[in-house]
CSV table of C-alpha atoms in Angstrom, one decimal:
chain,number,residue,atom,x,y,z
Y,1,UNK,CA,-26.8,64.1,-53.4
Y,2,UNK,CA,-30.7,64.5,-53.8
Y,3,UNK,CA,-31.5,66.4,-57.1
Y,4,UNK,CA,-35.2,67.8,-57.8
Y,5,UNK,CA,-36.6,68.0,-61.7
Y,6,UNK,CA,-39.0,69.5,-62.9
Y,7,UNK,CA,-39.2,69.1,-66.7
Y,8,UNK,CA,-41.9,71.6,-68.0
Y,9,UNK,CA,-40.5,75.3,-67.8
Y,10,UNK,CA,-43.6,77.0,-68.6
Y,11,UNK,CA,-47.5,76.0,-69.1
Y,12,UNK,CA,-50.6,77.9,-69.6
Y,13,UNK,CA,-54.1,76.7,-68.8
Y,14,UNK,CA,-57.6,78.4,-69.7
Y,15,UNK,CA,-58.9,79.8,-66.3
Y,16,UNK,CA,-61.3,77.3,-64.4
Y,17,UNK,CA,-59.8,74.6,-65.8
Y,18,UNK,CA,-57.0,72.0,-64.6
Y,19,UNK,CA,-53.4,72.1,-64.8
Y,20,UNK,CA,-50.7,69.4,-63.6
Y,21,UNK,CA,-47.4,70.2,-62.9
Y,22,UNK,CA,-45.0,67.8,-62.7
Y,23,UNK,CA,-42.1,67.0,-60.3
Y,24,UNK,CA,-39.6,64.1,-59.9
Y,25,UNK,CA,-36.5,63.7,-56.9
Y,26,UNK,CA,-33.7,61.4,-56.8
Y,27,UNK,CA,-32.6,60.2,-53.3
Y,28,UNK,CA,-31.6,57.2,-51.3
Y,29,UNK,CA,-33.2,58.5,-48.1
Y,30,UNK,CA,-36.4,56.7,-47.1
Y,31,UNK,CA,-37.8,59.0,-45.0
Y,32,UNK,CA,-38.1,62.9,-46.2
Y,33,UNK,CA,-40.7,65.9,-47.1
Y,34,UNK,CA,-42.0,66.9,-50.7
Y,35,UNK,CA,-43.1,70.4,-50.7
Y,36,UNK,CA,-44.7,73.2,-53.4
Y,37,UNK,CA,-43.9,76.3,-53.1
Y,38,UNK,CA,-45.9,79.1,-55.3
Y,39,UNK,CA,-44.0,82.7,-56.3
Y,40,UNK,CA,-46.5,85.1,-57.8
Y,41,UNK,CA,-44.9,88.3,-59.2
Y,42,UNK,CA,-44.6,90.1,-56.0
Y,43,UNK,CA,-41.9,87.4,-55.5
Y,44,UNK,CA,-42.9,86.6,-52.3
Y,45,UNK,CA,-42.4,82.2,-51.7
Y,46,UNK,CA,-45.7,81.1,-50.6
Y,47,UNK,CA,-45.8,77.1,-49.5
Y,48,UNK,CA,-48.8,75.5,-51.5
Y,49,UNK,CA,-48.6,72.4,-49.9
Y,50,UNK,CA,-46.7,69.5,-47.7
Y,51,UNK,CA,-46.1,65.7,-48.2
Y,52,UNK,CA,-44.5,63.7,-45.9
Y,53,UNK,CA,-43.4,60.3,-47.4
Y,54,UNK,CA,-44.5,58.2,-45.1
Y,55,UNK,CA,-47.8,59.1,-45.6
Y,56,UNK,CA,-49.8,57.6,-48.3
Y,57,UNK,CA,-52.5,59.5,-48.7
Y,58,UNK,CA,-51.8,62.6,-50.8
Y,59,UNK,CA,-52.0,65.6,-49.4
Y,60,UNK,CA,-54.8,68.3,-50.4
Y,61,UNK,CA,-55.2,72.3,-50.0
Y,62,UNK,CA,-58.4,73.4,-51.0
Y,63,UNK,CA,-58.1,73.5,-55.0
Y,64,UNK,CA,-54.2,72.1,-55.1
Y,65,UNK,CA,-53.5,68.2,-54.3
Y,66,UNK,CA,-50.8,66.3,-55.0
Y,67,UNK,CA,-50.3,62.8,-57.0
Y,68,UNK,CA,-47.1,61.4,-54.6
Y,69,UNK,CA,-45.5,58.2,-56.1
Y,70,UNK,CA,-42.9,57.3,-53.5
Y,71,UNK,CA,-41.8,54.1,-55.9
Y,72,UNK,CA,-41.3,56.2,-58.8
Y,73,UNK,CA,-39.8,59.2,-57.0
Y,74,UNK,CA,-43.0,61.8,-58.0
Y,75,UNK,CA,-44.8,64.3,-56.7
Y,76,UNK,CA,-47.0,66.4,-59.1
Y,77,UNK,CA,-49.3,68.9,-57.9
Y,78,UNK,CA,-53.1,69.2,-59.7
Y,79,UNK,CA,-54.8,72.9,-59.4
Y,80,UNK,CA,-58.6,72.2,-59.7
Y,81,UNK,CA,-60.4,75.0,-61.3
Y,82,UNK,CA,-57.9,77.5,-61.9
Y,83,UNK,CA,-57.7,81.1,-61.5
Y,84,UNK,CA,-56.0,83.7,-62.4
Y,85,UNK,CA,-54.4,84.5,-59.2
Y,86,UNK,CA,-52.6,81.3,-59.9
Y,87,UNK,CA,-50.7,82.5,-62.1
Y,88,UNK,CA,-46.6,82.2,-60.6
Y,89,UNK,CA,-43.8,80.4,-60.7
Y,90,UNK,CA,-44.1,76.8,-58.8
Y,91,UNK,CA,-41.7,75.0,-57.0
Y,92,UNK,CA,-40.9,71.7,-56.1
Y,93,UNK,CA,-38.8,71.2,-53.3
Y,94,UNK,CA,-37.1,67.9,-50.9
Y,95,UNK,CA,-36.3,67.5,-47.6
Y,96,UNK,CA,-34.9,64.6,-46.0
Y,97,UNK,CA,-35.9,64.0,-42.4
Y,98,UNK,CA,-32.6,63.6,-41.2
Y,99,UNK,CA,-31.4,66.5,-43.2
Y,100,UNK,CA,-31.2,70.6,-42.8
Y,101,UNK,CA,-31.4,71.7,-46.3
Y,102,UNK,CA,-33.6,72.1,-48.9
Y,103,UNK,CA,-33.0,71.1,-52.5
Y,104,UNK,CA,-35.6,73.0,-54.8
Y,105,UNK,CA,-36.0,72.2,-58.5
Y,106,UNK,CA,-35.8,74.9,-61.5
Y,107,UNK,CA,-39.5,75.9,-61.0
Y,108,UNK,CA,-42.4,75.8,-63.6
Y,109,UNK,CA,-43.9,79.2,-65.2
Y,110,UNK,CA,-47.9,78.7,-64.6
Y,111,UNK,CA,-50.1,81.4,-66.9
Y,112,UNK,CA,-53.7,81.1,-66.3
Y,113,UNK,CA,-55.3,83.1,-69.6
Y,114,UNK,CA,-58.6,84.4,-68.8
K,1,UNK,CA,-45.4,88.8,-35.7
K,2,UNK,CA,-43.0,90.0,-38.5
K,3,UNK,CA,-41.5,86.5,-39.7
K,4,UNK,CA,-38.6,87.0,-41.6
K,5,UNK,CA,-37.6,90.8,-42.7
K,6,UNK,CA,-35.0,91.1,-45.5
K,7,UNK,CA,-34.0,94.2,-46.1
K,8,UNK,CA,-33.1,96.1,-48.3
K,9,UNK,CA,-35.3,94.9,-51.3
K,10,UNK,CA,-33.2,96.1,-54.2
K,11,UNK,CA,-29.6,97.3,-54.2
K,12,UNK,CA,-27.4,98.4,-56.8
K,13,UNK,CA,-23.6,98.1,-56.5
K,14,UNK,CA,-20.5,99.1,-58.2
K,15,UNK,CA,-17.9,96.0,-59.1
K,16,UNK,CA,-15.6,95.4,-56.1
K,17,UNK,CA,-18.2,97.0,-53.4
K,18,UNK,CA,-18.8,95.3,-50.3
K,19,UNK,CA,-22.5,94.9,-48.9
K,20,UNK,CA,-24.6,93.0,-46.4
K,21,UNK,CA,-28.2,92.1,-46.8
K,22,UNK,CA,-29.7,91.6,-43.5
K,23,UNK,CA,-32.1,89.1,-42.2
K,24,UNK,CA,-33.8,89.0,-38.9
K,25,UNK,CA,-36.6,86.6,-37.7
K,26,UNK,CA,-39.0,86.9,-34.6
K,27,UNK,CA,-40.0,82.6,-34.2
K,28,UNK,CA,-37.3,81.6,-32.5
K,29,UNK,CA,-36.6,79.4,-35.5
K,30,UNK,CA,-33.1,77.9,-35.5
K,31,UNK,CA,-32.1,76.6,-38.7
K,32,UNK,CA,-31.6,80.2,-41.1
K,33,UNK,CA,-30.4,80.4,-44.9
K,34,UNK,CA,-29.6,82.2,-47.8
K,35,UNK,CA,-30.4,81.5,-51.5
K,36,UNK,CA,-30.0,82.9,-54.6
K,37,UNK,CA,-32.6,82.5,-57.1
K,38,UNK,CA,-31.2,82.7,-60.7
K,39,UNK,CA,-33.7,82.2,-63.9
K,40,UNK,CA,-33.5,78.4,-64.6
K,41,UNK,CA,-31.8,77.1,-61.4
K,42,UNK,CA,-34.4,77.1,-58.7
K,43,UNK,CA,-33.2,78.3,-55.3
K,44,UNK,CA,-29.5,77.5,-54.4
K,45,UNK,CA,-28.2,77.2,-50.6
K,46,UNK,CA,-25.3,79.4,-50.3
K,47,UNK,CA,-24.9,79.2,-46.4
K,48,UNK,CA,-27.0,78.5,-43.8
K,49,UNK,CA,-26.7,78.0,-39.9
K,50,UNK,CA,-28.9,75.6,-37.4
K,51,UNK,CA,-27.9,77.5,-34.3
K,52,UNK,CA,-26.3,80.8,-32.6
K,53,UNK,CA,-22.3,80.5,-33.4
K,54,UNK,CA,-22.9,77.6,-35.7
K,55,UNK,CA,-22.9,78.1,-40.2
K,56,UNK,CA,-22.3,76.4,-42.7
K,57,UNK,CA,-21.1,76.4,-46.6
K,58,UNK,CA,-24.2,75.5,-48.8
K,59,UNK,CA,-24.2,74.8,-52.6
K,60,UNK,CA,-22.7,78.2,-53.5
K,61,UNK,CA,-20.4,79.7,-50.8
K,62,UNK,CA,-18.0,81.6,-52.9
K,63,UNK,CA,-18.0,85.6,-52.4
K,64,UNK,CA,-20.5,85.3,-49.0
K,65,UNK,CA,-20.0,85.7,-45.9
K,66,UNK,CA,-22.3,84.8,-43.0
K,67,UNK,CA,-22.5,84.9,-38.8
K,68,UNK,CA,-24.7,84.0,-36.5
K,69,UNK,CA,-24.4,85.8,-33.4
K,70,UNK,CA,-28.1,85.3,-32.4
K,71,UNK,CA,-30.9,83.7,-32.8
K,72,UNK,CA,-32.5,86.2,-34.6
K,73,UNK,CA,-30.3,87.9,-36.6
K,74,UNK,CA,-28.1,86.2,-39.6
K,75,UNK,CA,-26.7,88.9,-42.2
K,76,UNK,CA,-24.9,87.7,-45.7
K,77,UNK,CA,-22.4,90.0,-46.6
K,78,UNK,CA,-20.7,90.2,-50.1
K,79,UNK,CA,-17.1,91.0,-50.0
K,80,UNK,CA,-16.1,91.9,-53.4
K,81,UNK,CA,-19.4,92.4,-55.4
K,82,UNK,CA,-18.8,90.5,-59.5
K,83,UNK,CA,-21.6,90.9,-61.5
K,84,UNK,CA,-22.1,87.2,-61.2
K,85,UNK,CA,-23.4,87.8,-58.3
K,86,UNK,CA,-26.4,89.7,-59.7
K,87,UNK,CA,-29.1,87.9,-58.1
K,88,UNK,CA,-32.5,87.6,-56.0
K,89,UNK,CA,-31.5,86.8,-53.1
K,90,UNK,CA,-33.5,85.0,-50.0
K,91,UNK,CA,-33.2,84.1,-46.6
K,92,UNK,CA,-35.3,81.8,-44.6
K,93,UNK,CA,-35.7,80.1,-41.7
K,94,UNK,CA,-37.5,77.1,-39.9
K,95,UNK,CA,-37.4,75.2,-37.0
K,96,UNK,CA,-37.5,71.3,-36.5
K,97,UNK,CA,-39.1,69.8,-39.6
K,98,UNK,CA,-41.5,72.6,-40.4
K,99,UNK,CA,-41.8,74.3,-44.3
K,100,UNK,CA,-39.3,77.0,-44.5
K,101,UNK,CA,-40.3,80.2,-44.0
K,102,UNK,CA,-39.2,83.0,-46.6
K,103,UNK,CA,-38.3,86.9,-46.8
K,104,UNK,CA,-39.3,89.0,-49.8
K,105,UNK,CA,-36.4,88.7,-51.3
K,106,UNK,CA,-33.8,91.3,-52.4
K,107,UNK,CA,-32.9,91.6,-56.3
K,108,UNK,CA,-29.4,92.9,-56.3
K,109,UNK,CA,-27.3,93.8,-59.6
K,110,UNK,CA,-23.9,94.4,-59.7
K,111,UNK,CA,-22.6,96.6,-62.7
């Protein structure tokens, strides 16, 4: 069964500056998606951003990019110049190829002080 | 173009009461779930269904009930509420190997 980790429960950053948040998988599937997913407080799921493994090049939104390490099972996501709007819960989630379902991780709370 | 509407978006019940949150979506997306999003845990699959006539159990199935009688439409219905069941609830839906697409959730508590 695929599992999703993510090992930091909360963070803060200072606004305008940059914040990783990591994310690791476990899986035996080769092909599969990576996916962040941002809930602010309204608790609406917002997707952030898409990896597909078989890509190597990470995959960037604006001021949110990814660091994906296929060999070491990976994916963090970087938020350049942070703002308070950022501020939400984050995400990680897997998707094999072959696969229907989803496995998200426990999620990271992201405070951006002003 | 509504995506997916959840309704309601809070409910409180009574131990023992029987409920069903509703979910409808206008994509035509075929695969639809439900979580449950608890504090710590993430998002767990309690059912989900990749067709009209076709669900199936997810991480948590225990005290849900699902159908799928269309496309559109794929309600979760709680037979015997237990205040372990107090919850955020959400359904989504996709289709091929698009991102999910999410409701607004509905918090529920059982007392």
């Amino acid at each position: 069964a695929q599992t999703v980790t993510q090992s930091q429960p909360e963070m803060s950053v200072q606004e305008a500056e940059t914040v990783t948040l990591s994310c690791t998988y476990d899986t035996s599937e080769n092909n599969y998606y990576l996916f962040w997913y941002k809930q602010p407080p309204s608790r609406q799921m917002i997707l952030v951003i898409r990896q597909e493994a078989y890509k190597q090049q990470n995959a960037t939104e604006n001021r949110f990019s990814v660091n994906f390490q296929k060999a070491a099972k990976s994916f963090s996501l970087k938020i350049s110049d942070s703002q308070l709007g950022d501020t939400a819960m984050y995400f990680c989630a897997f998707m094999p190829s072959r696969g229907q379902n989803f496995v998200f991780g426990p999620g990271t709370r992201l405070s951006v002080l002003p | 173009n509504a995506g997916v509407t959840q309704t309601p978006k809070f409910q409180v019940l009574k131990t023992g009461q029987s409920m069903t949150l509703q979910c409808a979506q206008d994509m035509n997306h075929e695969y639809m779930s439900w979580y449950r999003q608890d504090p710590g845990m993430g998002l767990r699959l309690i059912h989900y269904s990749v067709g009209a006539g076709i669900t199936d159990q997810g991480e948590v199935p225990n005290g849900y009930n699902v159908s799928r009688s269309t496309t559109e439409d794929f309600p979760l219905r709680l037979l015997s509420a237990a205040p372990s069941q107090t919850s955020v609830y959400f359904c989504a839906s996709r289709r091929g190997d698009s991102p999910l697409h999410f409701g607004n959730g509905t918090r529920l508590t059982v007392t």
